[in-house]
Amino acid sequence: MRLLRYGESGLLVELESSALVSAAYRVLRGAVDGGALAGVDEVVPAARTVLLRGEPPRDEVTRLLDELSTEEPDRAGRAELVIPVRYDGADLELVADTAKLSVAEVVELHTAAEYTVAFCGFAPGFGYLTGLPEQLHQARLDDARPKVPAGSVGVAGEFSAVYPRSSPGGWRLIGRTELVMFDPSADPPARLAPGDRVRFERVR
């Protein structure tokens, strides 16, 4: 773990894994919300970093992260978003072949897992979901598609995600959902936020 200055007063925490990022985000977000960490305007997680915007006290941040644990807290009281998916993605057979699994096994693994939104980025409402079974970890496509339809469900590396709007993309597509993931007129506009729980459910 490294703590780096970010701009004039911000602090960037560099970590070695998405699990540590999630753990650090939980600890720091909880400290800010509970008033134990003053001077922080925003806590922003990413793939391997957590950014503290404002004027965070470095010594207190270090103390909070000294005994960081990746063990998930009890989440029984937190809501879980269930995303209905039709598993007919353009890369579903490619994912199965690469993983040396059947298509049915890919779907079973993807729907049986419990996911957590690690961070959001790339596009408004695009949540990077950790919890993807290791058998389904795969590289992005060699050539990104110029247009991926909104609602497409994909996998890339250790993450799964839903494209909230039509955009270019290189994730391997395994299905699609009719659920609207980003609506500018809604409050909040994005359906997913860091720390949210997600599960995928097959529909036919």
PDB file of C-alpha atoms in Angstrom:
ATOM      1  CA  MET A   1       0.000   0.000   0.000  1.00  0.00           C
ATOM      2  CA  ARG A   2       1.216   3.503  -0.880  1.00  0.00           C
ATOM      3  CA  LEU A   3      -0.193   6.941  -0.028  1.00  0.00           C
ATOM      4  CA  LEU A   4       0.527   9.628  -2.609  1.00  0.00           C
ATOM      5  CA  ARG A   5      -0.323  13.312  -2.766  1.00  0.00           C
ATOM      6  CA  TYR A   6      -2.975  14.071  -5.350  1.00  0.00           C
ATOM      7  CA  GLY A   7      -3.120  17.666  -6.506  1.00  0.00           C
ATOM      8  CA  GLU A   8      -2.726  20.360  -3.880  1.00  0.00           C
ATOM      9  CA  SER A   9      -4.379  18.542  -0.998  1.00  0.00           C
ATOM     10  CA  GLY A  10      -5.895  15.220  -2.066  1.00  0.00           C
ATOM     11  CA  LEU A  11      -4.566  11.775  -1.186  1.00  0.00           C
ATOM     12  CA  LEU A  12      -4.347   8.717  -3.437  1.00  0.00           C
ATOM     13  CA  VAL A  13      -4.165   5.277  -1.818  1.00  0.00           C
ATOM     14  CA  GLU A  14      -2.570   2.645  -4.057  1.00  0.00           C
ATOM     15  CA  LEU A  15      -3.435  -0.989  -3.304  1.00  0.00           C
ATOM     16  CA  GLU A  16      -2.521  -4.389  -4.710  1.00  0.00           C
ATOM     17  CA  SER A  17      -5.919  -5.921  -5.423  1.00  0.00           C
ATOM     18  CA  SER A  18      -9.581  -5.135  -5.981  1.00  0.00           C
ATOM     19  CA  ALA A  19     -10.361  -6.879  -2.681  1.00  0.00           C
ATOM     20  CA  LEU A  20      -8.110  -4.432  -0.827  1.00  0.00           C
ATOM     21  CA  VAL A  21      -9.653  -1.519  -2.721  1.00  0.00           C
ATOM     22  CA  SER A  22     -13.133  -2.616  -1.622  1.00  0.00           C
ATOM     23  CA  ALA A  23     -11.955  -3.028   1.975  1.00  0.00           C
ATOM     24  CA  ALA A  24     -10.234   0.373   1.991  1.00  0.00           C
ATOM     25  CA  TYR A  25     -13.289   2.048   0.474  1.00  0.00           C
ATOM     26  CA  ARG A  26     -15.563   0.530   3.143  1.00  0.00           C
ATOM     27  CA  VAL A  27     -13.283   1.687   5.965  1.00  0.00           C
ATOM     28  CA  LEU A  28     -12.678   5.194   4.609  1.00  0.00           C
ATOM     29  CA  ARG A  29     -16.268   5.796   3.489  1.00  0.00           C
ATOM     30  CA  GLY A  30     -17.504   4.631   6.886  1.00  0.00           C
ATOM     31  CA  ALA A  31     -15.060   6.917   8.690  1.00  0.00           C
ATOM     32  CA  VAL A  32     -16.123   9.907   6.596  1.00  0.00           C
ATOM     33  CA  ASP A  33     -19.852   9.217   7.036  1.00  0.00           C
ATOM     34  CA  GLY A  34     -19.382   8.654  10.752  1.00  0.00           C
ATOM     35  CA  GLY A  35     -17.443  11.877  11.229  1.00  0.00           C
ATOM     36  CA  ALA A  36     -14.228  10.116  12.240  1.00  0.00           C
ATOM     37  CA  LEU A  37     -12.303  11.363   9.199  1.00  0.00           C
ATOM     38  CA  ALA A  38     -12.529  15.104   8.734  1.00  0.00           C
ATOM     39  CA  GLY A  39     -11.510  17.157   5.721  1.00  0.00           C
ATOM     40  CA  VAL A  40     -12.666  14.664   3.075  1.00  0.00           C
ATOM     41  CA  ASP A  41     -15.099  15.840   0.403  1.00  0.00           C
ATOM     42  CA  GLU A  42     -15.296  12.631  -1.608  1.00  0.00           C
ATOM     43  CA  VAL A  43     -14.077   9.010  -1.555  1.00  0.00           C
ATOM     44  CA  VAL A  44     -13.590   7.596  -5.062  1.00  0.00           C
ATOM     45  CA  PRO A  45     -12.598   3.923  -5.592  1.00  0.00           C
ATOM     46  CA  ALA A  46     -11.027   2.624  -8.826  1.00  0.00           C
ATOM     47  CA  ALA A  47      -9.413  -0.636  -9.949  1.00  0.00           C
ATOM     48  CA  ARG A  48      -6.345  -0.404  -7.683  1.00  0.00           C
ATOM     49  CA  THR A  49      -6.719   2.982  -5.957  1.00  0.00           C
ATOM     50  CA  VAL A  50      -8.942   4.986  -3.629  1.00  0.00           C
ATOM     51  CA  LEU A  51      -8.887   8.762  -4.010  1.00  0.00           C
ATOM     52  CA  LEU A  52      -9.636  11.021  -1.058  1.00  0.00           C
ATOM     53  CA  ARG A  53     -10.590  14.473  -2.287  1.00  0.00           C
ATOM     54  CA  GLY A  54     -10.324  17.430   0.068  1.00  0.00           C
ATOM     55  CA  GLU A  55      -7.771  17.752   2.837  1.00  0.00           C
ATOM     56  CA  PRO A  56      -7.580  14.317   4.493  1.00  0.00           C
ATOM     57  CA  PRO A  57      -5.228  13.960   7.492  1.00  0.00           C
ATOM     58  CA  ARG A  58      -2.552  11.547   6.263  1.00  0.00           C
ATOM     59  CA  ASP A  59      -1.750  10.158   9.714  1.00  0.00           C
ATOM     60  CA  GLU A  60      -5.394   9.298  10.388  1.00  0.00           C
ATOM     61  CA  VAL A  61      -5.811   7.679   6.977  1.00  0.00           C
ATOM     62  CA  THR A  62      -2.697   5.581   7.620  1.00  0.00           C
ATOM     63  CA  ARG A  63      -4.041   4.525  11.023  1.00  0.00           C
ATOM     64  CA  LEU A  64      -7.384   3.481   9.553  1.00  0.00           C
ATOM     65  CA  LEU A  65      -5.717   1.376   6.861  1.00  0.00           C
ATOM     66  CA  ASP A  66      -2.972  -0.200   8.978  1.00  0.00           C
ATOM     67  CA  GLU A  67      -5.056  -3.256   9.829  1.00  0.00           C
ATOM     68  CA  LEU A  68      -7.058  -3.497   6.633  1.00  0.00           C
ATOM     69  CA  SER A  69      -8.984  -6.737   6.249  1.00  0.00           C
ATOM     70  CA  THR A  70     -10.467  -8.074   3.022  1.00  0.00           C
ATOM     71  CA  GLU A  71     -13.012 -10.076   4.989  1.00  0.00           C
ATOM     72  CA  GLU A  72     -16.503  -9.014   3.945  1.00  0.00           C
ATOM     73  CA  PRO A  73     -18.653  -7.520   6.717  1.00  0.00           C
ATOM     74  CA  ASP A  74     -22.119  -8.851   7.452  1.00  0.00           C
ATOM     75  CA  ARG A  75     -24.225  -7.564   4.571  1.00  0.00           C
ATOM     76  CA  ALA A  76     -27.520  -9.162   5.521  1.00  0.00           C
ATOM     77  CA  GLY A  77     -29.199  -5.811   6.012  1.00  0.00           C
ATOM     78  CA  ARG A  78     -28.120  -4.368   2.680  1.00  0.00           C
ATOM     79  CA  ALA A  79     -30.305  -4.447  -0.419  1.00  0.00           C
ATOM     80  CA  GLU A  80     -29.330  -6.673  -3.330  1.00  0.00           C
ATOM     81  CA  LEU A  81     -30.100  -5.724  -6.915  1.00  0.00           C
ATOM     82  CA  VAL A  82     -31.204  -8.694  -9.014  1.00  0.00           C
ATOM     83  CA  ILE A  83     -30.496  -8.188 -12.720  1.00  0.00           C
ATOM     84  CA  PRO A  84     -32.540 -10.391 -15.086  1.00  0.00           C
ATOM     85  CA  VAL A  85     -30.384 -11.585 -17.986  1.00  0.00           C
ATOM     86  CA  ARG A  86     -31.091 -13.369 -21.243  1.00  0.00           C
ATOM     87  CA  TYR A  87     -27.925 -15.368 -21.819  1.00  0.00           C
ATOM     88  CA  ASP A  88     -27.538 -15.100 -25.594  1.00  0.00           C
ATOM     89  CA  GLY A  89     -24.476 -12.861 -25.891  1.00  0.00           C
ATOM     90  CA  ALA A  90     -22.317 -12.795 -29.008  1.00  0.00           C
ATOM     91  CA  ASP A  91     -19.297 -14.111 -27.084  1.00  0.00           C
ATOM     92  CA  LEU A  92     -21.026 -16.671 -24.880  1.00  0.00           C
ATOM     93  CA  GLU A  93     -19.631 -19.650 -26.805  1.00  0.00           C
ATOM     94  CA  LEU A  94     -16.179 -18.024 -26.932  1.00  0.00           C
ATOM     95  CA  VAL A  95     -16.232 -17.598 -23.151  1.00  0.00           C
ATOM     96  CA  ALA A  96     -17.297 -21.228 -22.735  1.00  0.00           C
ATOM     97  CA  ASP A  97     -14.615 -22.512 -25.128  1.00  0.00           C
ATOM     98  CA  THR A  98     -11.885 -20.409 -23.494  1.00  0.00           C
ATOM     99  CA  ALA A  99     -12.905 -21.616 -20.031  1.00  0.00           C
ATOM    100  CA  LYS A 100     -13.260 -25.200 -21.276  1.00  0.00           C
ATOM    101  CA  LEU A 101     -16.825 -25.261 -20.021  1.00  0.00           C
ATOM    102  CA  SER A 102     -20.225 -25.781 -21.578  1.00  0.00           C
ATOM    103  CA  VAL A 103     -22.476 -22.785 -22.182  1.00  0.00           C
ATOM    104  CA  ALA A 104     -24.800 -24.095 -19.474  1.00  0.00           C
ATOM    105  CA  GLU A 105     -21.908 -24.219 -17.005  1.00  0.00           C
ATOM    106  CA  VAL A 106     -20.919 -20.630 -17.821  1.00  0.00           C
ATOM    107  CA  VAL A 107     -24.473 -19.460 -17.153  1.00  0.00           C
ATOM    108  CA  GLU A 108     -24.667 -21.479 -13.946  1.00  0.00           C
ATOM    109  CA  LEU A 109     -21.402 -20.011 -12.646  1.00  0.00           C
ATOM    110  CA  HIS A 110     -22.342 -16.459 -13.584  1.00  0.00           C
ATOM    111  CA  THR A 111     -25.768 -16.619 -11.937  1.00  0.00           C
ATOM    112  CA  ALA A 112     -24.612 -18.477  -8.810  1.00  0.00           C
ATOM    113  CA  ALA A 113     -22.052 -15.821  -7.836  1.00  0.00           C
ATOM    114  CA  GLU A 114     -22.627 -12.881  -5.498  1.00  0.00           C
ATOM    115  CA  TYR A 115     -21.197  -9.607  -6.796  1.00  0.00           C
ATOM    116  CA  THR A 116     -20.196  -6.298  -5.259  1.00  0.00           C
ATOM    117  CA  VAL A 117     -19.814  -2.987  -7.102  1.00  0.00           C
ATOM    118  CA  ALA A 118     -16.109  -2.241  -6.633  1.00  0.00           C
ATOM    119  CA  PHE A 119     -16.174   1.095  -8.446  1.00  0.00           C
ATOM    120  CA  CYS A 120     -17.879   2.944 -11.286  1.00  0.00           C
ATOM    121  CA  GLY A 121     -16.239   4.387 -14.364  1.00  0.00           C
ATOM    122  CA  PHE A 122     -15.783   4.302 -18.155  1.00  0.00           C
ATOM    123  CA  ALA A 123     -19.324   5.631 -18.626  1.00  0.00           C
ATOM    124  CA  PRO A 124     -22.010   6.990 -16.262  1.00  0.00           C
ATOM    125  CA  GLY A 125     -23.625   4.045 -14.483  1.00  0.00           C
ATOM    126  CA  PHE A 126     -20.993   1.497 -15.534  1.00  0.00           C
ATOM    127  CA  GLY A 127     -20.283  -0.548 -12.404  1.00  0.00           C
ATOM    128  CA  TYR A 128     -17.289  -2.864 -12.175  1.00  0.00           C
ATOM    129  CA  LEU A 129     -18.532  -5.943 -10.309  1.00  0.00           C
ATOM    130  CA  THR A 130     -16.192  -8.162  -8.314  1.00  0.00           C
ATOM    131  CA  GLY A 131     -17.143 -11.719  -7.410  1.00  0.00           C
ATOM    132  CA  LEU A 132     -16.834 -13.225 -10.894  1.00  0.00           C
ATOM    133  CA  PRO A 133     -15.840 -16.897 -10.504  1.00  0.00           C
ATOM    134  CA  GLU A 134     -12.193 -17.448 -11.380  1.00  0.00           C
ATOM    135  CA  GLN A 135     -13.121 -19.934 -14.122  1.00  0.00           C
ATOM    136  CA  LEU A 136     -14.733 -17.026 -16.010  1.00  0.00           C
ATOM    137  CA  HIS A 137     -11.798 -14.594 -15.767  1.00  0.00           C
ATOM    138  CA  GLN A 138     -10.902 -13.797 -19.374  1.00  0.00           C
ATOM    139  CA  ALA A 139      -9.068 -11.169 -21.396  1.00  0.00           C
ATOM    140  CA  ARG A 140     -10.862  -8.431 -23.274  1.00  0.00           C
ATOM    141  CA  LEU A 141     -11.411  -8.942 -26.974  1.00  0.00           C
ATOM    142  CA  ASP A 142      -8.408  -8.247 -29.194  1.00  0.00           C
ATOM    143  CA  ASP A 143     -10.499  -5.765 -31.181  1.00  0.00           C
ATOM    144  CA  ALA A 144     -13.080  -3.672 -29.378  1.00  0.00           C
ATOM    145  CA  ARG A 145     -16.531  -3.367 -30.904  1.00  0.00           C
ATOM    146  CA  PRO A 146     -17.394   0.128 -32.174  1.00  0.00           C
ATOM    147  CA  LYS A 147     -20.870  -0.192 -30.654  1.00  0.00           C
ATOM    148  CA  VAL A 148     -22.084  -2.372 -27.779  1.00  0.00           C
ATOM    149  CA  PRO A 149     -25.856  -2.149 -27.151  1.00  0.00           C
ATOM    150  CA  ALA A 150     -27.124  -0.798 -23.836  1.00  0.00           C
ATOM    151  CA  GLY A 151     -27.949  -3.591 -21.397  1.00  0.00           C
ATOM    152  CA  SER A 152     -25.218  -5.910 -22.662  1.00  0.00           C
ATOM    153  CA  VAL A 153     -23.726  -8.076 -19.904  1.00  0.00           C
ATOM    154  CA  GLY A 154     -20.044  -8.851 -20.217  1.00  0.00           C
ATOM    155  CA  VAL A 155     -16.943 -10.182 -18.523  1.00  0.00           C
ATOM    156  CA  ALA A 156     -13.356  -8.923 -18.661  1.00  0.00           C
ATOM    157  CA  GLY A 157     -10.484  -9.849 -16.377  1.00  0.00           C
ATOM    158  CA  GLU A 158     -11.821 -10.333 -12.859  1.00  0.00           C
ATOM    159  CA  PHE A 159     -14.933  -8.217 -13.448  1.00  0.00           C
ATOM    160  CA  SER A 160     -18.449  -8.518 -14.801  1.00  0.00           C
ATOM    161  CA  ALA A 161     -20.532  -5.514 -15.844  1.00  0.00           C
ATOM    162  CA  VAL A 162     -23.624  -4.217 -17.617  1.00  0.00           C
ATOM    163  CA  TYR A 163     -23.226  -1.572 -20.310  1.00  0.00           C
ATOM    164  CA  PRO A 164     -25.554   1.248 -19.190  1.00  0.00           C
ATOM    165  CA  ARG A 165     -25.754   2.790 -22.659  1.00  0.00           C
ATOM    166  CA  SER A 166     -24.646   2.079 -26.203  1.00  0.00           C
ATOM    167  CA  SER A 167     -20.891   2.632 -26.484  1.00  0.00           C
ATOM    168  CA  PRO A 168     -17.688   1.120 -27.865  1.00  0.00           C
ATOM    169  CA  GLY A 169     -16.387  -1.774 -25.780  1.00  0.00           C
ATOM    170  CA  GLY A 170     -14.085  -4.757 -25.693  1.00  0.00           C
ATOM    171  CA  TRP A 171     -15.669  -6.923 -22.996  1.00  0.00           C
ATOM    172  CA  ARG A 172     -16.790 -10.438 -23.873  1.00  0.00           C
ATOM    173  CA  LEU A 173     -20.585 -10.318 -24.100  1.00  0.00           C
ATOM    174  CA  ILE A 174     -22.513 -13.188 -22.562  1.00  0.00           C
ATOM    175  CA  GLY A 175     -26.045 -11.781 -22.324  1.00  0.00           C
ATOM    176  CA  ARG A 176     -28.338  -8.767 -22.113  1.00  0.00           C
ATOM    177  CA  THR A 177     -30.817  -7.223 -19.707  1.00  0.00           C
ATOM    178  CA  GLU A 178     -33.805  -4.943 -20.181  1.00  0.00           C
ATOM    179  CA  LEU A 179     -33.099  -3.272 -16.836  1.00  0.00           C
ATOM    180  CA  VAL A 180     -32.230   0.424 -17.243  1.00  0.00           C
ATOM    181  CA  MET A 181     -28.879   0.974 -15.522  1.00  0.00           C
ATOM    182  CA  PHE A 182     -28.606   4.748 -16.059  1.00  0.00           C
ATOM    183  CA  ASP A 183     -31.426   7.271 -16.339  1.00  0.00           C
ATOM    184  CA  PRO A 184     -30.471  10.994 -16.241  1.00  0.00           C
ATOM    185  CA  SER A 185     -33.984  11.897 -15.066  1.00  0.00           C
ATOM    186  CA  ALA A 186     -33.909   9.484 -12.101  1.00  0.00           C
ATOM    187  CA  ASP A 187     -32.662  10.251  -8.589  1.00  0.00           C
ATOM    188  CA  PRO A 188     -30.007   8.937  -8.432  1.00  0.00           C
ATOM    189  CA  PRO A 189     -29.398   8.554 -12.182  1.00  0.00           C
ATOM    190  CA  ALA A 190     -27.131   5.497 -11.792  1.00  0.00           C
ATOM    191  CA  ARG A 191     -28.671   2.290 -10.514  1.00  0.00           C
ATOM    192  CA  LEU A 192     -25.320   1.077  -9.112  1.00  0.00           C
ATOM    193  CA  ALA A 193     -22.961   2.647  -6.581  1.00  0.00           C
ATOM    194  CA  PRO A 194     -19.744   1.334  -4.960  1.00  0.00           C
ATOM    195  CA  GLY A 195     -20.506  -1.231  -2.271  1.00  0.00           C
ATOM    196  CA  ASP A 196     -23.869  -2.306  -3.730  1.00  0.00           C
ATOM    197  CA  ARG A 197     -24.637  -6.021  -3.936  1.00  0.00           C
ATOM    198  CA  VAL A 198     -25.671  -7.562  -7.258  1.00  0.00           C
ATOM    199  CA  ARG A 199     -26.872 -10.921  -8.464  1.00  0.00           C
ATOM    200  CA  PHE A 200     -27.723 -12.063 -12.001  1.00  0.00           C
ATOM    201  CA  GLU A 201     -30.830 -14.144 -12.700  1.00  0.00           C
ATOM    202  CA  ARG A 202     -31.428 -16.052 -15.919  1.00  0.00           C
ATOM    203  CA  VAL A 203     -34.595 -15.308 -17.895  1.00  0.00           C
ATOM    204  CA  ARG A 204     -35.716 -17.049 -21.067  1.00  0.00           C
TER     205      ARG A 204
END
